[in-house]
């Protein structure tokens, strides 16, 4: 495998902030010179980028937990890459995880890299998923914010997505009754048959809410990846002291005018709460969580599915899949033309 | 003072559930025979009833923390009364607090009574307010749910109401910067000049939100008695780890179609929460709270204002005052024709 260092790189930058949906004008592809690494810097070839619903928030111009991506800036994205130049802490050929963005090659400081050495029971892509931010988000959201207890009823929206499917499995491992909400019959089948959750509802089926009311009735923890009307419905289904974990709101990411929550009065009568969280606030507990997740993987207790697309230029339309319910499991895009070792 | 026992009593019962606002058909006045007390029962003369926004919820036919008042049943209400017959634990002439409802006289079990002996620095009506459910609600909501800390910014909606004005004062006593939201200039003046809070905004003033954004900017605890648009606005003003304490939603009590919350995504970026609570869940800590509040009263640190109306038959229109912003401080109705000792 040749690890040649190019003098230029293709990248996709933010061209125009979308009002509602990402469209053909939101991003633009270009070729720019690749900066020669200075002291403490290396060149990294980007092999795979992870696509995540939070990215819609990163291109919105509003007060948030990270500054928005600027117009003209490379679109921000977590990625798996291969180091092409030697430095103190990493060597040519090392596999690394970092915020490389939508680009073929990047010049970055070595201190921003996380060198990975996949154990035999994993593959490198797990570090963009279960052993990366997705797994940590599911872990802290369900255990720390949701405070799930054995025997409780856990409902997960966006259940067939990367975070959702991980939360579903963590829920089962922790002794909860797990109900998944997804947008297609084959996703529901995968959740029940392969992941072993107790029940799944297709929110595109007419009458799914009535079926839920009759069959499941109420819930203790709602892990919400979707927001909007689904969240509003489940506010009417809370048990006493229920916890709603706000992880994302895919239904809202793309719209400035989604319908609001009308059933929040139930929070009073049920002494319940809606709580948002950011995974980065739990950084001091990452190693504990990673060890727990790695142990479950090693014991064969966690399944994962990757939805792999290809092509840097096509990243914008691949990202749109997340908001169209087009993926099952973790959505990643293969960037490098070279055969990446997994 | 003659304590004669009548053979009949006037009462106001629920006649028809209102769709939105309480109207002339919601309640009806009637005269019914007064039941002769059996063993362990006494007759109580109702002197004052407390009116509270939560009563709107009690006549709504939905899943809640207490069963709804039934059609034909006496309207439920906390009240201050005088015992007219002797029993084991109470004697003729004792002052008592209980859920007597909208009636002149009631026959009740003595175990449902709370006998009060107002210390010299209080009066009996305090037991419907600071030393009753209102004070306890403010205490547990602000200390246990809001977890207010010295130096934090506390915003209170419905600030000139019974609960709101108590929360404002507790906030100052606990070292917070306190901002009140009310619906009239004289209420705002009372809050700042008499209660000593830091700032008050009249939500009927055009531009109050911009003024808040400029002058206060953000908040740590929002104690919400109002809900609706006010709550939605303050969701955009949360500091990191902010707590929204849902105590009530006056704006919503009267409507089945109020506009929903659209800014809840801020809960994620600010790692914040909205939490509802019911005072009765803290029953094991009532005596601790009552002692703390009584100490503040004795030390002259708490002010209170009563808005006193009269007449059993007029209770429905007095109740409506709460939703029209017609009261400042605790709204009570004097029921007994006899001069009640306070």
XYZ file of C-alpha atoms in Angstrom:
684
model
C 0.000 0.000 0.000
C 1.580 3.211 -1.179
C 1.396 6.068 1.305
C 2.235 8.922 -1.023
C 1.768 12.480 0.141
C -0.146 14.598 -2.318
C 0.369 18.319 -2.818
C -3.317 19.070 -3.016
C -6.577 17.690 -1.642
C -10.232 17.733 -2.447
C -12.527 18.963 0.279
C -16.191 19.877 0.755
C -16.834 23.205 2.437
C -19.939 24.984 3.701
C -21.098 27.319 0.924
C -24.477 28.585 2.140
C -26.426 28.007 5.351
C -29.634 26.101 4.588
C -32.904 27.573 5.809
C -34.633 24.237 6.215
C -33.289 21.295 4.268
C -29.740 20.775 3.053
C -29.798 21.270 -0.701
C -27.470 21.478 -3.704
C -26.235 24.937 -2.686
C -25.373 24.128 0.930
C -21.963 22.591 0.252
C -19.355 22.875 -2.494
C -16.497 20.639 -3.575
C -13.087 22.173 -4.384
C -9.424 21.316 -4.669
C -6.987 23.201 -2.433
C -3.259 22.935 -1.773
C -2.363 20.575 1.070
C -0.340 22.427 3.693
C 3.138 21.013 4.402
C 3.220 19.759 8.002
C 5.094 21.976 10.458
C 6.687 20.800 13.733
C 4.244 18.558 15.648
C 2.014 18.143 12.626
C 1.287 15.199 10.348
C -0.569 14.515 7.131
C -3.510 12.150 7.492
C -5.346 10.353 4.701
C -9.057 10.288 5.495
C -10.407 6.756 5.024
C -13.963 6.978 6.427
C -16.035 9.837 7.762
C -18.920 9.314 10.166
C -22.193 11.085 9.449
C -24.290 12.137 12.394
C -27.547 14.073 12.853
C -25.743 16.578 15.092
C -23.957 17.850 11.968
C -27.150 19.648 10.957
C -26.774 21.704 14.119
C -23.128 22.497 13.412
C -24.040 24.427 10.249
C -26.782 26.438 11.964
C -25.805 29.950 12.981
C -26.935 29.961 16.599
C -25.680 29.792 20.189
C -24.645 26.185 20.735
C -22.084 23.963 22.429
C -19.555 24.376 19.622
C -19.078 27.320 17.259
C -20.915 26.822 13.969
C -18.925 25.795 10.901
C -18.041 29.001 9.055
C -18.913 29.701 5.452
C -15.943 28.520 3.384
C -14.717 26.152 6.103
C -14.320 22.391 5.541
C -17.416 20.607 6.830
C -16.672 19.265 10.306
C -16.838 15.455 10.727
C -15.350 12.685 12.831
C -13.231 10.390 10.718
C -10.980 7.381 10.642
C -7.687 7.976 8.864
C -4.166 6.760 8.195
C -1.087 8.759 9.153
C 1.175 9.462 6.154
C 4.127 11.188 7.866
C 6.137 10.462 10.985
C 5.938 12.508 14.171
C 6.776 11.986 17.844
C 3.641 10.152 18.954
C 2.419 8.655 15.678
C 4.170 6.951 12.775
C 3.452 6.472 9.101
C 0.708 3.834 8.721
C -0.890 4.350 12.133
C -4.692 4.299 12.232
C -6.135 7.397 13.886
C -9.479 8.962 14.783
C -9.963 12.728 14.663
C -12.166 15.601 13.579
C -10.737 15.608 10.051
C -13.847 16.781 8.222
C -14.986 16.187 4.673
C -11.604 16.029 2.925
C -9.322 13.491 1.275
C -6.225 14.589 3.171
C -5.615 16.923 6.101
C -2.600 18.403 7.851
C -3.250 18.299 11.594
C -1.466 18.589 14.925
C -0.520 15.192 16.292
C -1.988 16.084 19.684
C -5.466 16.146 18.124
C -5.185 12.507 17.056
C -6.415 9.430 18.855
C -4.278 6.481 17.775
C -6.281 3.274 17.689
C -5.162 -0.340 17.869
C -8.274 -2.402 17.213
C -8.389 -5.571 19.334
C -9.137 -8.765 17.355
C -12.824 -8.809 18.333
C -13.399 -5.369 16.785
C -12.642 -3.573 13.571
C -11.392 -0.054 13.039
C -14.850 1.286 12.156
C -16.043 0.406 15.670
C -14.064 3.441 16.801
C -16.487 5.634 14.839
C -19.410 3.807 16.442
C -19.629 1.648 19.586
C -16.120 2.545 20.749
C -16.514 6.157 19.658
C -18.922 8.987 20.306
C -22.001 6.907 19.402
C -21.337 4.294 22.064
C -20.425 6.902 24.660
C -23.560 8.917 23.883
C -25.764 5.849 24.308
C -23.951 4.904 27.516
C -24.063 8.232 29.349
C -27.521 9.115 28.067
C -29.060 5.858 29.219
C -27.110 5.287 32.442
C -26.366 8.780 33.745
C -29.262 10.872 32.442
C -31.920 8.185 32.051
C -30.723 6.301 35.127
C -32.367 3.160 33.758
C -33.156 0.413 36.270
C -33.852 -3.308 35.729
C -37.510 -4.015 35.065
C -38.267 -0.514 33.820
C -39.789 0.191 30.421
C -37.445 1.970 28.018
C -38.713 3.491 24.773
C -36.193 4.542 22.101
C -37.029 6.680 19.091
C -34.815 6.552 16.015
C -34.225 3.023 17.282
C -32.661 1.690 14.099
C -30.090 4.465 13.929
C -26.561 4.204 15.266
C -27.257 5.674 18.691
C -30.768 4.242 18.934
C -29.772 0.672 18.167
C -26.956 0.917 20.702
C -29.307 2.288 23.386
C -31.749 -0.553 22.661
C -29.050 -3.150 23.261
C -27.654 -1.447 26.363
C -31.222 -1.359 27.685
C -31.646 -5.108 27.257
C -28.234 -5.790 28.828
C -29.275 -3.686 31.829
C -32.537 -5.590 32.341
C -35.074 -3.155 30.920
C -38.082 -3.923 28.775
C -37.160 -2.221 25.480
C -39.550 -0.774 22.907
C -38.154 0.692 19.683
C -39.742 3.221 17.353
C -38.506 3.236 13.742
C -39.778 4.223 10.313
C -39.803 0.987 8.301
C -41.016 -2.593 8.684
C -37.567 -4.080 7.958
C -36.000 -1.845 10.628
C -38.580 -3.021 13.162
C -37.934 -6.627 12.203
C -34.165 -6.127 12.626
C -34.670 -4.590 16.061
C -36.830 -7.434 17.340
C -35.326 -10.436 15.543
C -31.638 -9.516 15.522
C -31.191 -7.115 18.428
C -33.721 -8.903 20.626
C -35.739 -5.958 21.865
C -39.247 -6.642 23.160
C -41.320 -4.758 20.626
C -40.934 -2.276 17.786
C -43.425 0.151 16.277
C -43.280 1.621 12.771
C -44.336 5.232 13.225
C -45.474 5.289 9.604
C -48.169 2.719 10.426
C -51.510 4.368 11.033
C -52.703 3.481 14.486
C -49.261 2.799 16.015
C -49.989 5.207 18.866
C -53.207 3.432 19.763
C -51.393 0.107 19.585
C -48.696 1.445 21.915
C -51.333 2.749 24.355
C -53.025 -0.637 24.423
C -49.988 -2.915 24.415
C -47.276 -1.007 26.288
C -49.351 1.727 27.955
C -46.649 3.737 29.762
C -42.888 4.147 30.058
C -40.177 4.973 32.598
C -37.425 6.222 30.310
C -37.853 7.713 26.847
C -34.541 8.036 24.999
C -35.402 10.502 22.276
C -33.410 10.852 19.067
C -36.241 12.356 17.067
C -38.195 15.039 18.919
C -41.275 16.751 17.547
C -44.597 14.941 17.471
C -43.145 11.643 18.694
C -41.803 13.337 21.810
C -45.107 15.134 22.326
C -47.001 11.839 22.151
C -44.768 10.101 24.672
C -45.216 12.984 27.130
C -48.748 11.592 27.545
C -47.363 8.122 28.334
C -45.069 8.869 31.275
C -45.049 6.880 34.483
C -44.411 8.691 37.744
C -40.842 9.974 37.951
C -40.232 9.201 34.283
C -37.108 10.549 32.595
C -37.057 11.840 29.030
C -33.499 11.851 27.710
C -33.114 14.391 24.923
C -30.339 13.193 22.692
C -31.410 14.732 19.448
C -34.373 15.858 17.475
C -33.894 14.727 13.896
C -37.390 15.897 13.078
C -36.376 19.390 14.097
C -32.797 19.624 12.849
C -33.994 20.401 9.360
C -36.777 22.822 10.070
C -37.093 26.198 11.680
C -40.820 25.735 12.049
C -41.554 22.294 13.493
C -44.623 21.963 15.682
C -44.131 22.484 19.386
C -44.618 20.395 22.490
C -48.116 20.758 23.868
C -48.274 17.986 26.474
C -45.574 19.189 28.856
C -48.114 19.680 31.658
C -47.825 15.915 32.159
C -44.344 16.605 33.575
C -46.051 18.120 36.615
C -48.688 15.476 37.235
C -46.144 12.678 36.691
C -43.261 14.455 38.502
C -41.189 13.769 35.424
C -38.366 15.519 33.621
C -36.974 16.244 30.197
C -33.210 16.535 30.289
C -30.705 17.282 27.569
C -27.067 16.269 27.711
C -23.819 16.430 25.794
C -21.487 13.469 25.799
C -18.400 15.669 26.114
C -19.448 16.653 29.661
C -18.674 13.088 30.755
C -15.083 13.087 29.447
C -13.710 12.151 32.876
C -15.711 8.909 32.698
C -14.890 7.951 29.095
C -12.429 5.204 29.984
C -14.903 3.550 32.359
C -17.562 3.571 29.633
C -15.177 2.357 26.923
C -14.083 -0.523 29.123
C -17.695 -1.543 29.761
C -18.602 -1.364 26.073
C -15.445 -3.214 24.994
C -16.255 -5.972 27.482
C -19.765 -6.360 26.048
C -18.303 -6.518 22.514
C -15.723 -9.101 23.574
C -18.461 -11.201 25.151
C -20.408 -11.105 21.881
C -23.316 -9.228 23.437
C -23.475 -6.263 21.070
C -24.429 -6.280 17.404
C -23.779 -3.410 15.087
C -24.639 -2.586 11.546
C -22.853 -0.160 9.250
C -24.483 1.589 6.353
C -21.464 2.316 4.144
C -21.653 4.825 1.307
C -18.781 6.048 -0.874
C -17.463 9.298 -2.283
C -16.363 12.612 -0.799
C -18.361 14.682 -3.294
C -21.531 12.786 -2.373
C -21.248 13.418 1.381
C -24.066 16.026 1.329
C -26.614 13.618 -0.111
C -25.396 10.844 2.169
C -25.933 13.160 5.150
C -29.501 13.777 3.996
C -30.195 10.035 4.422
C -30.198 10.525 8.190
C -33.164 12.877 7.991
C -35.017 10.723 5.478
C -34.747 7.560 7.575
C -32.525 6.139 4.854
C -30.011 4.345 7.075
C -30.067 1.413 9.455
C -27.147 1.423 11.874
C -24.121 3.687 11.667
C -23.816 5.748 8.505
C -20.225 6.167 7.280
C -18.750 7.263 3.968
C -15.625 5.711 2.516
C -13.430 8.551 1.303
C -10.086 7.043 0.400
C -9.694 5.436 -3.002
C -7.149 3.057 -1.578
C -8.300 -0.140 0.027
C -8.537 0.748 3.690
C -7.684 -2.013 6.114
C -10.508 -2.680 8.538
C -69.711 33.930 69.112
C -72.536 31.451 68.622
C -71.503 28.133 67.184
C -74.891 26.813 66.145
C -75.130 23.710 64.026
C -77.371 24.140 61.019
C -79.430 21.351 59.476
C -78.616 22.358 55.909
C -75.762 24.002 54.026
C -75.169 25.840 50.814
C -72.519 24.420 48.546
C -71.189 24.927 45.006
C -70.835 21.784 42.922
C -69.361 21.029 39.511
C -72.220 21.125 37.018
C -70.497 20.885 33.636
C -66.846 20.465 32.645
C -65.616 23.584 30.824
C -63.985 23.137 27.430
C -61.735 26.160 27.745
C -62.737 28.859 30.201
C -64.819 28.466 33.330
C -68.212 30.026 32.587
C -71.649 30.477 34.118
C -72.566 26.835 33.487
C -69.481 25.263 35.039
C -70.658 25.422 38.653
C -74.016 25.562 40.411
C -75.087 26.690 43.876
C -77.553 24.565 45.868
C -78.749 23.927 49.400
C -78.426 20.382 50.727
C -79.080 18.756 54.115
C -76.038 18.728 56.390
C -75.247 15.170 57.438
C -75.324 14.508 61.215
C -71.780 13.597 62.325
C -71.208 9.885 63.028
C -68.528 8.493 65.352
C -65.161 10.177 64.672
C -66.793 12.934 62.628
C -67.328 16.626 63.305
C -69.155 19.536 61.738
C -66.897 22.330 60.506
C -67.907 25.853 59.565
C -65.906 26.982 56.544
C -64.454 30.444 57.182
C -62.107 30.984 54.214
C -61.357 28.950 51.101
C -58.088 29.255 49.198
C -58.237 29.579 45.423
C -55.413 28.101 43.429
C -54.623 27.681 39.748
C -54.330 23.933 40.236
C -58.110 23.836 40.728
C -58.557 24.261 36.983
C -56.782 20.912 36.593
C -58.995 19.236 39.202
C -62.103 19.732 37.070
C -60.491 18.431 33.885
C -61.319 14.827 33.036
C -57.846 13.444 32.476
C -55.175 11.218 34.038
C -53.675 13.273 36.842
C -52.263 13.086 40.351
C -55.703 13.204 41.958
C -59.030 11.964 40.561
C -60.978 14.766 38.896
C -63.890 16.329 40.761
C -67.013 14.465 39.637
C -70.069 16.134 38.143
C -72.416 16.910 41.033
C -69.596 16.842 43.610
C -68.764 19.837 45.840
C -65.879 21.778 44.277
C -62.657 20.709 45.996
C -60.742 23.466 47.857
C -58.392 23.916 50.796
C -60.037 25.894 53.534
C -59.732 27.333 56.996
C -62.627 26.475 59.292
C -63.950 26.323 62.828
C -64.998 23.087 64.519
C -68.633 23.179 65.724
C -68.878 19.821 67.516
C -66.639 17.969 69.948
C -64.652 14.873 69.073
C -61.607 13.060 70.465
C -58.847 15.135 68.884
C -60.646 18.436 68.269
C -63.048 20.500 70.305
C -65.725 23.042 69.534
C -64.068 26.322 68.559
C -60.800 24.828 67.296
C -59.365 26.347 64.088
C -58.653 23.718 61.463
C -57.331 23.403 57.913
C -58.728 20.791 55.534
C -60.025 20.032 52.059
C -63.531 21.275 52.884
C -64.459 22.534 49.438
C -66.839 25.264 48.375
C -69.458 24.934 51.119
C -70.678 26.798 54.196
C -70.582 23.761 56.453
C -69.202 20.251 56.094
C -69.345 17.033 58.084
C -65.891 15.443 57.990
C -63.797 12.797 59.724
C -61.632 14.314 62.448
C -58.551 12.486 61.112
C -58.711 14.630 57.956
C -58.286 17.832 59.966
C -55.135 19.738 60.718
C -55.650 21.671 63.936
C -53.765 24.972 63.901
C -52.600 27.180 66.733
C -51.287 30.342 65.105
C -48.219 31.709 66.905
C -48.389 35.447 67.707
C -46.256 36.469 64.716
C -48.713 34.856 62.252
C -52.404 34.819 61.589
C -54.661 31.917 60.767
C -54.726 32.730 57.057
C -50.970 32.086 56.896
C -51.876 28.415 57.126
C -53.546 28.702 53.713
C -50.447 30.437 52.355
C -46.859 30.574 53.652
C -47.447 27.892 56.286
C -49.632 25.856 53.955
C -49.351 24.337 50.528
C -48.227 27.587 48.894
C -45.174 27.953 51.120
C -44.313 24.272 50.842
C -44.648 24.373 47.056
C -42.317 27.368 46.819
C -39.853 25.724 49.220
C -39.552 22.286 47.613
C -39.766 23.627 44.083
C -36.982 26.127 44.599
C -34.706 24.150 46.924
C -35.223 20.522 45.903
C -36.125 20.732 42.210
C -34.478 24.029 41.282
C -31.550 23.401 43.633
C -30.896 27.152 43.707
C -27.408 28.270 44.760
C -26.174 31.657 46.032
C -25.171 33.974 43.198
C -27.314 32.243 40.607
C -29.949 34.051 38.566
C -33.516 33.017 39.353
C -36.416 34.025 37.116
C -39.968 33.616 38.400
C -43.085 33.862 36.238
C -46.430 34.652 37.820
C -44.188 36.458 40.291
C -46.935 38.494 41.951
C -49.069 35.455 42.666
C -49.072 33.575 45.954
C -46.486 30.971 44.991
C -44.477 33.333 42.775
C -44.091 36.056 45.391
C -43.025 33.446 47.937
C -40.461 31.959 45.562
C -39.095 35.458 44.869
C -38.530 36.064 48.576
C -37.047 32.616 49.236
C -34.696 33.272 46.305
C -33.450 36.524 47.843
C -33.051 34.889 51.270
C -30.973 32.149 49.653
C -28.638 34.619 47.929
C -29.881 34.485 44.363
C -30.353 37.358 41.949
C -34.126 37.401 41.468
C -36.052 38.552 38.394
C -39.833 38.548 38.440
C -42.256 38.452 35.516
C -45.759 39.814 36.130
C -48.607 41.323 34.165
C -49.051 44.826 35.588
C -46.908 47.838 36.456
C -48.150 47.965 40.063
C -47.328 44.291 40.536
C -43.800 44.903 39.245
C -43.446 47.886 41.547
C -44.603 45.808 44.545
C -42.117 43.061 43.710
C -39.151 45.422 43.499
C -40.039 48.058 46.120
C -41.723 45.901 48.767
C -40.333 42.408 48.251
C -36.873 43.631 47.279
C -36.255 41.561 44.168
C -33.648 42.780 41.722
C -35.799 43.459 38.708
C -39.318 42.885 37.401
C -40.669 42.805 33.858
C -44.261 43.424 32.833
C -44.930 40.856 30.111
C -47.612 43.109 28.694
C -44.961 45.705 27.835
C -43.911 45.470 24.216
C -40.210 44.803 24.056
C -39.854 43.219 27.510
C -38.113 40.196 25.992
C -35.513 42.362 24.275
C -35.016 44.263 27.510
C -34.521 40.984 29.372
C -32.023 39.778 26.755
C -30.048 42.977 27.084
C -30.238 43.532 30.837
C -30.337 40.044 32.356
C -29.250 37.922 29.392
C -29.464 34.391 30.837
C -30.700 32.446 33.847
C -29.822 29.443 36.008
C -33.233 28.583 37.444
C -36.599 29.398 35.908
C -39.468 28.810 38.330
C -42.435 28.679 36.018
C -46.007 29.270 37.158
C -47.287 30.270 33.750
C -46.076 28.042 30.912
C -46.826 28.659 27.259
C -45.001 31.380 25.367
C -43.188 32.694 28.448
C -41.678 29.273 29.078
C -40.775 28.934 25.407
C -38.961 32.278 25.465
C -36.922 31.432 28.558
C -35.812 28.151 26.974
C -33.674 30.367 24.734
C -32.126 32.070 27.796
C -30.730 29.079 29.704
C -27.247 28.932 31.111
C -25.410 25.626 31.091
C -27.006 23.132 33.484
C -30.024 25.380 33.977
C -33.094 23.990 35.740
C -36.633 24.831 34.700
C -39.014 24.101 37.559
C -42.518 23.451 36.256
C -44.927 24.421 38.977
C -47.897 25.341 36.888
C -48.978 26.667 33.572
C -51.738 29.176 34.145
C -51.647 30.098 30.489
C -52.508 26.513 29.643
C -54.914 25.544 32.404
C -57.760 27.215 30.606
C -57.116 26.109 27.079
C -56.894 22.820 25.266
C -55.129 24.467 22.365
C -52.283 26.638 23.695
C -49.233 26.955 21.493
C -46.481 24.473 22.086
C -42.845 24.652 23.120
C -40.593 25.036 20.124
C -37.238 25.863 21.719
C -36.654 22.655 23.662
C -33.564 21.828 21.579
C -31.767 24.313 23.819
C -32.053 21.722 26.583
C -29.464 19.655 24.717
C -26.962 22.369 23.905
C -27.234 23.795 27.448
C -27.418 20.378 29.212
C -30.501 21.670 30.940
C -33.709 20.162 32.221
C -37.394 20.835 32.640
C -38.767 19.089 35.692
C -42.254 18.923 37.120
C -43.034 18.189 40.741
C -45.874 17.798 43.188
C -45.543 19.128 46.699
C -47.207 16.074 48.221
C -44.228 13.908 47.226
C -42.184 15.753 49.852
C -44.568 14.996 52.729
C -41.767 13.414 54.775
C -39.954 16.772 54.738
C -42.937 19.024 55.514
C -41.984 19.679 59.124
C -38.433 20.690 58.155
C -39.812 23.120 55.570
C -42.480 24.501 57.899
C -39.881 25.139 60.578
C -37.655 27.003 58.119
C -40.528 29.122 56.827
C -41.848 29.837 60.348
C -38.371 30.976 61.366
C -38.200 33.396 58.420
C -41.659 34.749 59.330
C -40.670 35.160 62.989
C -37.542 37.019 61.936
C -39.673 39.376 59.853
C -38.048 38.323 56.603
C -41.157 37.346 54.667
C -43.922 39.595 53.437
C -47.268 38.357 52.248
C -50.293 39.877 50.681
C -53.827 38.505 50.691
C -56.374 39.301 48.067
C -59.618 38.686 49.984
C -62.941 38.292 48.222
C -66.261 37.323 49.780
C -69.197 35.049 49.071
C -69.606 31.341 48.439
C -71.852 31.851 45.410
C -69.220 34.070 43.806
C -66.338 31.566 44.118
C -66.441 30.702 40.380
C -65.819 34.286 39.305
C -63.209 34.762 42.020
C -61.392 31.689 40.697
C -61.357 33.218 37.233
C -59.297 36.131 38.623
C -56.268 33.824 38.783
C -56.310 33.308 35.040
C -56.947 36.972 34.306
C -54.034 38.185 36.407
C -56.585 39.794 38.714
C -54.880 39.035 42.023
C -51.687 40.055 43.760
C -50.677 37.651 46.501
C -52.803 34.846 47.879
C -56.399 34.773 46.704
C -58.871 33.658 49.402
C -62.648 33.925 49.727
C -64.377 34.611 53.022
C -67.299 32.196 53.272
C -68.632 32.492 56.802
C -71.035 35.304 57.576
C -69.770 35.336 61.138
C -66.729 37.379 61.983
C -63.899 34.905 61.730
C -61.080 35.394 64.184
C -57.767 35.776 62.415
